[in-house]
Amino acid sequence: MDFVDQLKIYVLAGNGGNGCVSFRREKHVPRGGPNGGDGGKGGDIIIQVDERIHTLIDLRYHKHCRARRGEHGRGKDQHGKNAPPLIIKVPRGTMVKDMQGKLIRDMLDNSEQLIAAHGGRGGRGNARFATAVNRAPRTAEPGEPGEEAWLQLELKLLADVGLIGFPNAGKSTLISRISSARPKVAAYPFTTLTPNLGVVKAGDYRSFVVADIPGLVPGAHQGVGLGDRFLRHIERTGLLVHLIDMSLDTERDAVADYKALNQELAQFNPELAAKSQIVVATKLDAADPERLKALNKFCQDNGLKFIPISAVTGEGLNELIRVILGELDK
Ligand SMILES: Nc1nc2c(ncn2[C@@H]2O[C@H](COP(=O)(O)OP(=O)(O)OP(=O)(O)O)[C@@H](O)[C@H]2O)c(=O)[nH]1
Ligand SMILES: [Mg+2]
C-alpha cells in the first residue's frame, strides 16, 4: 500500500550546546579574563507542507524524528553553532493534532511551516558571567533540553470535486480521461484501493482538482467492502460527482443505487450528504435505455443535475467539465 493517511510520530528537538568555562592564557598575564563561548541552539523540528507529496507514507518508517544538538561553546569566545532544523515534509491538507486529538494546525498552504518542537537554548559561557566583583567566573550554563512530543498526523486531501459511486461505476476511468492521473482501471469491483488526485485543466486559465476514491457499497459505514475510511478525503470538496453505471450487464436499479450511496454518506457525515451533487450516468456507449430513462426522470423530479457520459467515446465529458465549473463558481 502506497498511501498512508494517519499516523503518530515522536518528535524530539535538539538540546542546546553547553556554555564553556575558559580563561585567556597569555604570556606575562597571570590571570587572563574569562573567554568561554556560548553553546549553540538545538535544532527545531519543523513540519512543512510539500506540494509534491500526497501521502504520509515516508514517515511510516521514520516515526522518531530527532534534531541535532547545538555545538558546545569553546574557548577564545567561540560560540557553538546552532544546529539545523529537522524538516518533516507532509502533504497539503495534513492536520497536526496532539495525543488528545486536539488540533494544533491544519496545514493548508503551500510550504506552510509549523515548529512542532523548539530546540533548546544554548548555555551561556563564562565570559557572560564576568562582573566587576567577579572577574574570573567559573560558571557556565548547560544547554537547555529540546522539546519533545508525540503528535498525530491526519491527512485530509484537498480537492475541489470528489467522485463517488459504487465499485466499477467508472470513476477511475473518468479521472484518467479528464486529468493526467492514471489510476488502475479494471472490470472488477474494488480496483481502486486508495484515493487518487487529478488536476483537470479546463481551457487556458482554469483548473480544478478531482479526487477519485475507492468504491462504496451499502454497509460501508460498518466496514463492508473497503469501509468508509476514505470518505474523509472528500469532506473538504465543494462538490460531489456521483457516478452511476448504466451498462446493460449490471442488473441494478439506478435510482436505488443513488439512494443507497447517499445513505452511506449520511451515516458517515451528514454534511457530506448535504453537499451538492451532480449525477453522472456512465457507460453511455453500452447503456440500457430503460435505466437511463428512469434515472433521468428521477433527477428531473428531484431537481438534480443529470449528465450522461461515455469515457469510451468521450461523449458528455466537455459538458460535464462545464457544469462542474459552473457549480464550483457558485
Ligand atoms: N463501455 C464502457 N465501459 C466503461 C466506461 N467507463 C468505464 N468502463 C469500464 O468499467 C470498468 C470499471 O471502471 P473503473 O474506472 O475501474 O471503475 P471504478 O469506479 O474506478 O471502480 P472501483 O475502483 O473498483 O471503485 C472497467 O472495465 C472500465 O473499462 C465507459 O464509458 N464505457
Ligand atoms: Mg477506481
mmCIF file of C-alpha atoms and ligand atoms in Angstrom:
data_model
loop_
_atom_site.group_PDB
_atom_site.id
_atom_site.type_symbol
_atom_site.label_atom_id
_atom_site.label_comp_id
_atom_site.label_asym_id
_atom_site.label_seq_id
_atom_site.Cartn_x
_atom_site.Cartn_y
_atom_site.Cartn_z
ATOM 1 C CA MET A 1 0.000 0.000 0.000
ATOM 2 C CA ASP A 2 1.490 3.294 -1.023
ATOM 3 C CA PHE A 3 -0.996 5.532 0.709
ATOM 4 C CA VAL A 4 -0.949 6.346 4.411
ATOM 5 C CA ASP A 5 -3.251 8.982 5.825
ATOM 6 C CA GLN A 6 -2.943 8.610 9.579
ATOM 7 C CA LEU A 7 -0.013 8.042 11.882
ATOM 8 C CA LYS A 8 1.688 9.046 15.090
ATOM 9 C CA ILE A 9 5.170 10.480 15.269
ATOM 10 C CA TYR A 10 7.550 11.266 18.083
ATOM 11 C CA VAL A 11 9.489 14.497 17.762
ATOM 12 C CA LEU A 12 12.497 15.480 19.836
ATOM 13 C CA ALA A 13 14.168 18.799 19.207
ATOM 14 C CA GLY A 14 17.904 19.174 19.740
ATOM 15 C CA ASN A 15 19.387 20.175 23.079
ATOM 16 C CA GLY A 16 21.248 23.428 23.303
ATOM 17 C CA GLY A 17 25.038 23.202 23.376
ATOM 18 C CA ASN A 18 26.756 23.804 26.713
ATOM 19 C CA GLY A 19 28.427 27.060 27.559
ATOM 20 C CA CYS A 20 32.156 26.847 28.082
ATOM 21 C CA VAL A 21 34.420 27.752 31.015
ATOM 22 C CA SER A 22 37.729 29.027 29.741
ATOM 23 C CA PHE A 23 40.297 31.747 30.507
ATOM 24 C CA ARG A 24 42.665 33.658 28.354
ATOM 25 C CA ARG A 25 46.218 32.421 28.617
ATOM 26 C CA GLU A 26 48.755 34.967 27.587
ATOM 27 C CA LYS A 27 52.424 35.260 28.273
ATOM 28 C CA HIS A 28 53.130 37.642 31.109
ATOM 29 C CA VAL A 29 49.443 37.909 32.024
ATOM 30 C CA PRO A 30 48.972 35.886 35.194
ATOM 31 C CA ARG A 31 45.191 35.781 35.168
ATOM 32 C CA GLY A 32 43.575 36.287 31.776
ATOM 33 C CA GLY A 33 39.896 37.134 31.614
ATOM 34 C CA PRO A 34 37.139 34.568 31.020
ATOM 35 C CA ASN A 35 36.590 33.701 27.362
ATOM 36 C CA GLY A 36 34.250 30.696 27.357
ATOM 37 C CA GLY A 37 31.793 30.898 24.441
ATOM 38 C CA ASP A 38 28.068 30.155 24.443
ATOM 39 C CA GLY A 39 26.568 26.907 23.286
ATOM 40 C CA GLY A 40 24.570 26.878 20.025
ATOM 41 C CA LYS A 41 20.805 26.430 19.882
ATOM 42 C CA GLY A 42 19.461 22.918 19.364
ATOM 43 C CA GLY A 43 17.691 22.122 16.095
ATOM 44 C CA ASP A 44 13.932 22.745 15.863
ATOM 45 C CA ILE A 45 11.576 20.152 14.498
ATOM 46 C CA ILE A 46 9.653 21.750 11.646
ATOM 47 C CA ILE A 47 6.674 20.250 9.878
ATOM 48 C CA GLN A 48 6.425 21.665 6.377
ATOM 49 C CA VAL A 49 3.966 21.257 3.523
ATOM 50 C CA ASP A 50 5.457 19.873 0.339
ATOM 51 C CA GLU A 51 3.084 20.066 -2.608
ATOM 52 C CA ARG A 52 4.755 17.225 -4.416
ATOM 53 C CA ILE A 53 3.733 14.593 -1.923
ATOM 54 C CA HIS A 54 0.261 13.197 -1.385
ATOM 55 C CA THR A 55 0.687 10.658 1.361
ATOM 56 C CA LEU A 56 2.303 10.277 4.760
ATOM 57 C CA ILE A 57 3.975 7.025 3.715
ATOM 58 C CA ASP A 58 7.541 8.289 4.044
ATOM 59 C CA LEU A 59 7.029 8.924 7.732
ATOM 60 C CA ARG A 60 5.901 5.411 8.332
ATOM 61 C CA TYR A 61 9.480 4.266 8.600
ATOM 62 C CA HIS A 62 10.719 7.431 10.312
ATOM 63 C CA LYS A 63 8.327 7.787 13.177
ATOM 64 C CA HIS A 64 11.009 9.009 15.549
ATOM 65 C CA CYS A 65 12.300 12.379 14.471
ATOM 66 C CA ARG A 66 15.259 13.826 16.328
ATOM 67 C CA ALA A 67 17.009 17.090 15.563
ATOM 68 C CA ARG A 68 20.689 17.647 16.308
ATOM 69 C CA ARG A 69 22.167 19.215 19.411
ATOM 70 C CA GLY A 70 23.713 22.678 19.224
ATOM 71 C CA GLU A 71 27.501 22.753 19.333
ATOM 72 C CA HIS A 72 29.148 23.423 22.679
ATOM 73 C CA GLY A 73 30.838 26.732 23.230
ATOM 74 C CA ARG A 74 34.632 26.797 23.171
ATOM 75 C CA GLY A 75 37.447 28.908 24.498
ATOM 76 C CA LYS A 76 38.610 32.125 22.892
ATOM 77 C CA ASP A 77 34.996 33.347 22.868
ATOM 78 C CA GLN A 78 33.962 30.881 20.202
ATOM 79 C CA HIS A 79 30.240 30.258 20.247
ATOM 80 C CA GLY A 80 28.930 26.866 19.275
ATOM 81 C CA LYS A 81 26.990 26.685 16.036
ATOM 82 C CA ASN A 82 23.217 26.409 16.066
ATOM 83 C CA ALA A 83 22.007 23.032 14.858
ATOM 84 C CA PRO A 84 19.961 22.969 11.646
ATOM 85 C CA PRO A 85 16.237 22.258 11.965
ATOM 86 C CA LEU A 86 14.926 18.842 11.102
ATOM 87 C CA ILE A 87 12.240 19.294 8.451
ATOM 88 C CA ILE A 88 9.417 16.790 8.209
ATOM 89 C CA LYS A 89 7.632 17.025 4.866
ATOM 90 C CA VAL A 90 3.917 16.412 4.737
ATOM 91 C CA PRO A 91 1.247 16.763 2.057
ATOM 92 C CA ARG A 92 -1.058 19.746 1.918
ATOM 93 C CA GLY A 93 -4.151 19.013 3.989
ATOM 94 C CA THR A 94 -2.287 17.381 6.868
ATOM 95 C CA MET A 95 -3.821 18.061 10.257
ATOM 96 C CA VAL A 96 -1.413 18.044 13.180
ATOM 97 C CA LYS A 97 -3.023 17.030 16.458
ATOM 98 C CA ASP A 98 -1.858 16.301 19.968
ATOM 99 C CA MET A 99 -2.414 12.897 21.515
ATOM 100 C CA GLN A 100 -5.752 14.023 22.936
ATOM 101 C CA GLY A 101 -6.892 14.723 19.404
ATOM 102 C CA LYS A 102 -6.833 18.495 19.775
ATOM 103 C CA LEU A 103 -5.995 20.259 16.525
ATOM 104 C CA ILE A 104 -2.695 22.121 16.633
ATOM 105 C CA ARG A 105 -2.616 23.175 12.987
ATOM 106 C CA ASP A 106 -4.387 22.377 9.764
ATOM 107 C CA MET A 107 -1.621 22.692 7.183
ATOM 108 C CA LEU A 108 -3.420 24.161 4.196
ATOM 109 C CA ASP A 109 -0.913 26.416 2.467
ATOM 110 C CA ASN A 110 1.938 25.584 0.153
ATOM 111 C CA SER A 111 5.241 25.496 2.023
ATOM 112 C CA GLU A 112 3.467 26.307 5.292
ATOM 113 C CA GLN A 113 5.658 25.576 8.304
ATOM 114 C CA LEU A 114 4.908 24.641 11.876
ATOM 115 C CA ILE A 115 7.562 24.472 14.579
ATOM 116 C CA ALA A 116 6.460 21.246 16.208
ATOM 117 C CA ALA A 117 9.197 21.280 18.866
ATOM 118 C CA HIS A 118 11.639 24.044 19.722
ATOM 119 C CA GLY A 119 15.320 23.339 20.056
ATOM 120 C CA GLY A 120 16.857 24.106 23.459
ATOM 121 C CA ARG A 121 18.623 27.386 24.002
ATOM 122 C CA GLY A 122 22.411 27.180 24.170
ATOM 123 C CA GLY A 123 24.014 27.673 27.604
ATOM 124 C CA ARG A 124 25.972 30.862 28.204
ATOM 125 C CA GLY A 125 29.733 30.611 28.516
ATOM 126 C CA ASN A 126 31.621 32.008 31.473
ATOM 127 C CA ALA A 127 32.567 35.148 29.544
ATOM 128 C CA ARG A 128 28.993 36.289 30.111
ATOM 129 C CA PHE A 129 29.197 35.983 33.860
ATOM 130 C CA ALA A 130 32.103 38.334 34.448
ATOM 131 C CA THR A 131 31.201 41.270 36.689
ATOM 132 C CA ALA A 132 33.176 43.970 38.428
ATOM 133 C CA VAL A 133 33.390 41.894 41.564
ATOM 134 C CA ASN A 134 33.829 38.533 39.923
ATOM 135 C CA ARG A 135 36.255 38.865 37.096
ATOM 136 C CA ALA A 136 37.037 35.193 36.859
ATOM 137 C CA PRO A 137 33.680 33.361 36.977
ATOM 138 C CA ARG A 138 33.963 29.598 36.871
ATOM 139 C CA THR A 139 30.320 29.164 35.936
ATOM 140 C CA ALA A 140 28.787 28.391 32.573
ATOM 141 C CA GLU A 141 25.314 27.103 31.813
ATOM 142 C CA PRO A 142 24.434 23.761 30.313
ATOM 143 C CA GLY A 143 22.300 23.879 27.175
ATOM 144 C CA GLU A 144 18.555 23.616 27.685
ATOM 145 C CA PRO A 145 16.858 20.410 26.603
ATOM 146 C CA GLY A 146 14.901 20.393 23.333
ATOM 147 C CA GLU A 147 11.142 19.996 23.486
ATOM 148 C CA GLU A 148 9.638 16.604 22.821
ATOM 149 C CA ALA A 149 6.147 15.451 21.903
ATOM 150 C CA TRP A 150 4.062 12.709 20.403
ATOM 151 C CA LEU A 151 1.855 14.016 17.608
ATOM 152 C CA GLN A 152 -0.894 12.583 15.456
ATOM 153 C CA LEU A 153 -0.859 13.409 11.784
ATOM 154 C CA GLU A 154 -4.047 13.034 9.836
ATOM 155 C CA LEU A 155 -4.288 13.730 6.143
ATOM 156 C CA LYS A 156 -7.464 15.016 4.566
ATOM 157 C CA LEU A 157 -6.799 15.560 0.901
ATOM 158 C CA LEU A 158 -7.689 18.896 -0.626
ATOM 159 C CA ALA A 159 -9.709 18.591 -3.781
ATOM 160 C CA ASP A 160 -12.452 20.655 -5.391
ATOM 161 C CA VAL A 161 -14.503 17.730 -6.613
ATOM 162 C CA GLY A 162 -14.995 14.253 -5.196
ATOM 163 C CA LEU A 163 -16.004 11.298 -7.354
ATOM 164 C CA ILE A 164 -18.302 8.871 -5.614
ATOM 165 C CA GLY A 165 -20.041 5.748 -6.745
ATOM 166 C CA PHE A 166 -20.321 2.021 -6.399
ATOM 167 C CA PRO A 167 -17.317 -0.083 -7.315
ATOM 168 C CA ASN A 168 -16.922 -0.440 -11.060
ATOM 169 C CA ALA A 169 -19.042 2.642 -11.804
ATOM 170 C CA GLY A 170 -16.248 4.138 -13.901
ATOM 171 C CA LYS A 171 -14.722 6.679 -11.507
ATOM 172 C CA SER A 172 -11.089 5.930 -12.272
ATOM 173 C CA THR A 173 -11.800 5.764 -15.984
ATOM 174 C CA LEU A 174 -13.341 9.227 -15.805
ATOM 175 C CA ILE A 175 -10.446 10.808 -13.912
ATOM 176 C CA SER A 176 -7.995 9.272 -16.363
ATOM 177 C CA ARG A 177 -9.947 10.779 -19.270
ATOM 178 C CA ILE A 178 -10.182 14.311 -17.922
ATOM 179 C CA SER A 179 -6.897 14.679 -15.996
ATOM 180 C CA SER A 180 -3.339 13.434 -16.175
ATOM 181 C CA ALA A 181 -3.943 10.963 -13.333
ATOM 182 C CA ARG A 182 -3.571 7.333 -14.439
ATOM 183 C CA PRO A 183 -5.117 5.121 -11.801
ATOM 184 C CA LYS A 184 -5.685 1.461 -12.460
ATOM 185 C CA VAL A 185 -8.910 0.655 -14.297
ATOM 186 C CA ALA A 186 -10.362 -2.845 -14.419
ATOM 187 C CA ALA A 187 -13.617 -4.682 -14.893
ATOM 188 C CA TYR A 188 -13.973 -5.835 -11.309
ATOM 189 C CA PRO A 189 -15.056 -4.090 -8.111
ATOM 190 C CA PHE A 190 -12.536 -2.514 -5.713
ATOM 191 C CA THR A 191 -9.894 -1.857 -8.315
ATOM 192 C CA THR A 192 -9.056 1.413 -6.599
ATOM 193 C CA LEU A 193 -7.716 0.813 -3.102
ATOM 194 C CA THR A 194 -6.535 4.292 -2.169
ATOM 195 C CA PRO A 195 -7.507 7.810 -3.287
ATOM 196 C CA ASN A 196 -6.068 9.425 -6.417
ATOM 197 C CA LEU A 197 -5.927 13.097 -7.229
ATOM 198 C CA GLY A 198 -6.089 14.527 -10.725
ATOM 199 C CA VAL A 199 -5.838 18.094 -11.953
ATOM 200 C CA VAL A 200 -8.341 18.935 -14.665
ATOM 201 C CA LYS A 201 -7.276 21.757 -16.970
ATOM 202 C CA ALA A 202 -10.297 23.494 -18.367
ATOM 203 C CA GLY A 203 -9.335 25.972 -21.033
ATOM 204 C CA ASP A 204 -6.219 28.071 -20.657
ATOM 205 C CA TYR A 205 -6.805 29.596 -17.297
ATOM 206 C CA ARG A 206 -8.914 27.319 -15.215
ATOM 207 C CA SER A 207 -8.256 24.101 -13.428
ATOM 208 C CA PHE A 208 -9.680 22.105 -10.580
ATOM 209 C CA VAL A 209 -8.617 19.090 -8.566
ATOM 210 C CA VAL A 210 -10.637 15.895 -8.609
ATOM 211 C CA ALA A 211 -10.365 13.106 -6.042
ATOM 212 C CA ASP A 212 -11.133 9.538 -7.088
ATOM 213 C CA ILE A 213 -11.793 7.382 -4.053
ATOM 214 C CA PRO A 214 -12.393 3.648 -3.662
ATOM 215 C CA GLY A 215 -15.910 2.478 -4.452
ATOM 216 C CA LEU A 216 -18.559 2.440 -1.757
ATOM 217 C CA VAL A 217 -21.128 -0.234 -1.035
ATOM 218 C CA PRO A 218 -24.114 -0.386 1.314
ATOM 219 C CA GLY A 219 -22.822 -1.105 4.803
ATOM 220 C CA ALA A 220 -19.551 0.747 4.174
ATOM 221 C CA HIS A 221 -20.007 2.592 7.457
ATOM 222 C CA GLN A 222 -19.919 -0.804 9.183
ATOM 223 C CA GLY A 223 -16.784 -1.793 7.328
ATOM 224 C CA VAL A 224 -18.313 -3.629 4.358
ATOM 225 C CA GLY A 225 -16.075 -3.519 1.296
ATOM 226 C CA LEU A 226 -13.232 -1.124 1.935
ATOM 227 C CA GLY A 227 -15.403 0.632 4.504
ATOM 228 C CA ASP A 228 -15.842 4.373 4.703
ATOM 229 C CA ARG A 229 -12.365 5.297 5.850
ATOM 230 C CA PHE A 230 -11.555 7.113 2.618
ATOM 231 C CA LEU A 231 -14.616 9.328 2.771
ATOM 232 C CA ARG A 232 -12.744 11.848 4.866
ATOM 233 C CA HIS A 233 -10.792 12.700 1.720
ATOM 234 C CA ILE A 234 -13.846 14.181 0.082
ATOM 235 C CA GLU A 235 -15.027 16.046 3.178
ATOM 236 C CA ARG A 236 -13.295 19.207 2.034
ATOM 237 C CA THR A 237 -14.541 19.158 -1.540
ATOM 238 C CA GLY A 238 -17.096 21.706 -2.652
ATOM 239 C CA LEU A 239 -18.914 19.354 -4.967
ATOM 240 C CA LEU A 240 -19.569 15.646 -5.382
ATOM 241 C CA VAL A 241 -19.905 13.947 -8.731
ATOM 242 C CA HIS A 242 -21.977 10.831 -8.277
ATOM 243 C CA LEU A 243 -21.332 8.174 -10.912
ATOM 244 C CA ILE A 244 -23.933 5.539 -11.706
ATOM 245 C CA ASP A 245 -23.312 2.635 -14.065
ATOM 246 C CA MET A 246 -25.818 2.470 -16.947
ATOM 247 C CA SER A 247 -24.392 -0.523 -18.776
ATOM 248 C CA LEU A 248 -26.571 -3.427 -19.762
ATOM 249 C CA ASP A 249 -24.600 -6.045 -17.873
ATOM 250 C CA THR A 250 -25.344 -4.509 -14.457
ATOM 251 C CA GLU A 251 -28.798 -5.539 -13.484
ATOM 252 C CA ARG A 252 -29.159 -2.925 -10.847
ATOM 253 C CA ASP A 253 -31.718 -0.308 -10.055
ATOM 254 C CA ALA A 254 -30.021 3.005 -10.748
ATOM 255 C CA VAL A 255 -32.305 5.060 -8.508
ATOM 256 C CA ALA A 256 -31.930 2.600 -5.636
ATOM 257 C CA ASP A 257 -28.146 2.767 -6.071
ATOM 258 C CA TYR A 258 -28.256 6.534 -5.906
ATOM 259 C CA LYS A 259 -30.239 6.457 -2.670
ATOM 260 C CA ALA A 260 -28.179 3.699 -1.076
ATOM 261 C CA LEU A 261 -24.964 5.550 -1.667
ATOM 262 C CA ASN A 262 -26.311 8.763 -0.237
ATOM 263 C CA GLN A 263 -27.402 6.872 2.833
ATOM 264 C CA GLU A 264 -23.827 5.717 3.337
ATOM 265 C CA LEU A 265 -22.611 9.298 3.046
ATOM 266 C CA ALA A 266 -25.139 10.432 5.639
ATOM 267 C CA GLN A 267 -24.095 7.658 8.030
ATOM 268 C CA PHE A 268 -20.511 8.813 7.798
ATOM 269 C CA ASN A 269 -21.143 12.526 7.990
ATOM 270 C CA PRO A 270 -24.458 14.289 7.290
ATOM 271 C CA GLU A 271 -22.584 17.311 5.956
ATOM 272 C CA LEU A 272 -21.167 15.112 3.243
ATOM 273 C CA ALA A 273 -24.618 14.012 2.174
ATOM 274 C CA ALA A 274 -25.726 17.648 2.094
ATOM 275 C CA LYS A 275 -23.050 18.724 -0.395
ATOM 276 C CA SER A 276 -24.281 19.499 -3.868
ATOM 277 C CA GLN A 277 -24.095 16.590 -6.261
ATOM 278 C CA ILE A 278 -24.068 16.174 -9.986
ATOM 279 C CA VAL A 279 -25.456 12.841 -11.106
ATOM 280 C CA VAL A 280 -23.432 11.294 -13.904
ATOM 281 C CA ALA A 281 -24.760 8.315 -15.826
ATOM 282 C CA THR A 282 -21.690 6.392 -17.032
ATOM 283 C CA LYS A 283 -21.010 3.973 -19.890
ATOM 284 C CA LEU A 284 -23.480 5.639 -22.222
ATOM 285 C CA ASP A 285 -21.993 3.674 -25.140
ATOM 286 C CA ALA A 286 -23.242 0.465 -23.538
ATOM 287 C CA ALA A 287 -26.274 1.838 -21.728
ATOM 288 C CA ASP A 288 -29.582 0.206 -21.023
ATOM 289 C CA PRO A 289 -32.101 2.789 -22.317
ATOM 290 C CA GLU A 290 -34.691 1.919 -19.672
ATOM 291 C CA ARG A 291 -32.341 2.549 -16.769
ATOM 292 C CA LEU A 292 -31.100 5.714 -18.354
ATOM 293 C CA LYS A 293 -34.657 6.956 -18.679
ATOM 294 C CA ALA A 294 -35.567 6.028 -15.114
ATOM 295 C CA LEU A 295 -32.566 7.829 -13.645
ATOM 296 C CA ASN A 296 -33.110 10.858 -15.843
ATOM 297 C CA LYS A 297 -36.709 11.131 -14.670
ATOM 298 C CA PHE A 298 -35.742 10.727 -11.026
ATOM 299 C CA CYS A 299 -33.173 13.525 -11.362
ATOM 300 C CA GLN A 300 -35.654 15.819 -13.075
ATOM 301 C CA ASP A 301 -38.263 15.196 -10.394
ATOM 302 C CA ASN A 302 -35.734 15.963 -7.681
ATOM 303 C CA GLY A 303 -34.031 18.951 -9.253
ATOM 304 C CA LEU A 304 -30.691 17.158 -9.663
ATOM 305 C CA LYS A 305 -28.259 17.919 -12.469
ATOM 306 C CA PHE A 306 -28.042 14.879 -14.716
ATOM 307 C CA ILE A 307 -25.267 14.273 -17.234
ATOM 308 C CA PRO A 308 -24.813 11.106 -19.257
ATOM 309 C CA ILE A 309 -21.244 10.376 -20.358
ATOM 310 C CA SER A 310 -19.155 7.752 -22.034
ATOM 311 C CA ALA A 311 -15.496 7.600 -21.167
ATOM 312 C CA VAL A 312 -15.057 5.361 -24.206
ATOM 313 C CA THR A 313 -16.465 7.708 -26.866
ATOM 314 C CA GLY A 314 -15.824 10.907 -24.912
ATOM 315 C CA GLU A 315 -19.459 11.912 -25.174
ATOM 316 C CA GLY A 316 -20.625 14.277 -22.430
ATOM 317 C CA LEU A 317 -17.156 14.906 -20.980
ATOM 318 C CA ASN A 318 -16.917 18.551 -22.062
ATOM 319 C CA GLU A 319 -20.430 19.185 -20.872
ATOM 320 C CA LEU A 320 -19.561 17.604 -17.506
ATOM 321 C CA ILE A 321 -16.497 19.819 -17.089
ATOM 322 C CA ARG A 322 -18.561 22.877 -17.998
ATOM 323 C CA VAL A 323 -21.228 22.024 -15.421
ATOM 324 C CA ILE A 324 -18.593 21.312 -12.755
ATOM 325 C CA LEU A 325 -17.003 24.721 -13.366
ATOM 326 C CA GLY A 326 -20.413 26.347 -13.104
ATOM 327 C CA GLU A 327 -21.125 24.629 -9.792
ATOM 328 C CA LEU A 328 -17.688 25.485 -8.390
ATOM 329 C CA ASP A 329 -18.310 29.130 -9.222
ATOM 330 C CA LYS A 330 -21.422 29.222 -7.045
HETATM 331 N N1 LIG B 1 -18.248 0.613 -22.103
HETATM 332 C C1 LIG B 1 -17.748 1.402 -21.178
HETATM 333 N N2 LIG B 1 -17.028 0.875 -20.171
HETATM 334 C C2 LIG B 1 -16.531 1.706 -19.252
HETATM 335 C C3 LIG B 1 -16.727 3.103 -19.310
HETATM 336 N N3 LIG B 1 -16.131 3.677 -18.238
HETATM 337 C C4 LIG B 1 -15.565 2.658 -17.543
HETATM 338 N N4 LIG B 1 -15.806 1.465 -18.143
HETATM 339 C C5 LIG B 1 -15.335 0.147 -17.681
HETATM 340 O O1 LIG B 1 -15.874 -0.113 -16.408
HETATM 341 C C6 LIG B 1 -14.959 -0.877 -15.632
HETATM 342 C C7 LIG B 1 -14.726 -0.221 -14.297
HETATM 343 O O2 LIG B 1 -14.097 1.040 -14.484
HETATM 344 P P1 LIG B 1 -13.250 1.747 -13.331
HETATM 345 O O3 LIG B 1 -12.947 3.117 -13.840
HETATM 346 O O4 LIG B 1 -12.129 0.901 -12.876
HETATM 347 O O5 LIG B 1 -14.354 1.822 -12.193
HETATM 348 P P2 LIG B 1 -14.223 2.433 -10.726
HETATM 349 O O6 LIG B 1 -15.494 3.129 -10.424
HETATM 350 O O7 LIG B 1 -12.981 3.229 -10.605
HETATM 351 O O8 LIG B 1 -14.140 1.100 -9.876
HETATM 352 P P3 LIG B 1 -13.511 0.869 -8.405
HETATM 353 O O9 LIG B 1 -12.156 1.473 -8.405
HETATM 354 O O10 LIG B 1 -13.472 -0.602 -8.278
HETATM 355 O O11 LIG B 1 -14.450 1.502 -7.441
HETATM 356 C C8 LIG B 1 -13.708 -1.009 -16.480
HETATM 357 O O12 LIG B 1 -13.715 -2.255 -17.118
HETATM 358 C C9 LIG B 1 -13.852 0.113 -17.486
HETATM 359 O O13 LIG B 1 -13.178 -0.164 -18.693
HETATM 360 C C10 LIG B 1 -17.495 3.631 -20.392
HETATM 361 O O14 LIG B 1 -17.728 4.827 -20.546
HETATM 362 N N5 LIG B 1 -17.974 2.720 -21.297
HETATM 363 MG MG MG B 2 -11.408 3.002 -9.436
#
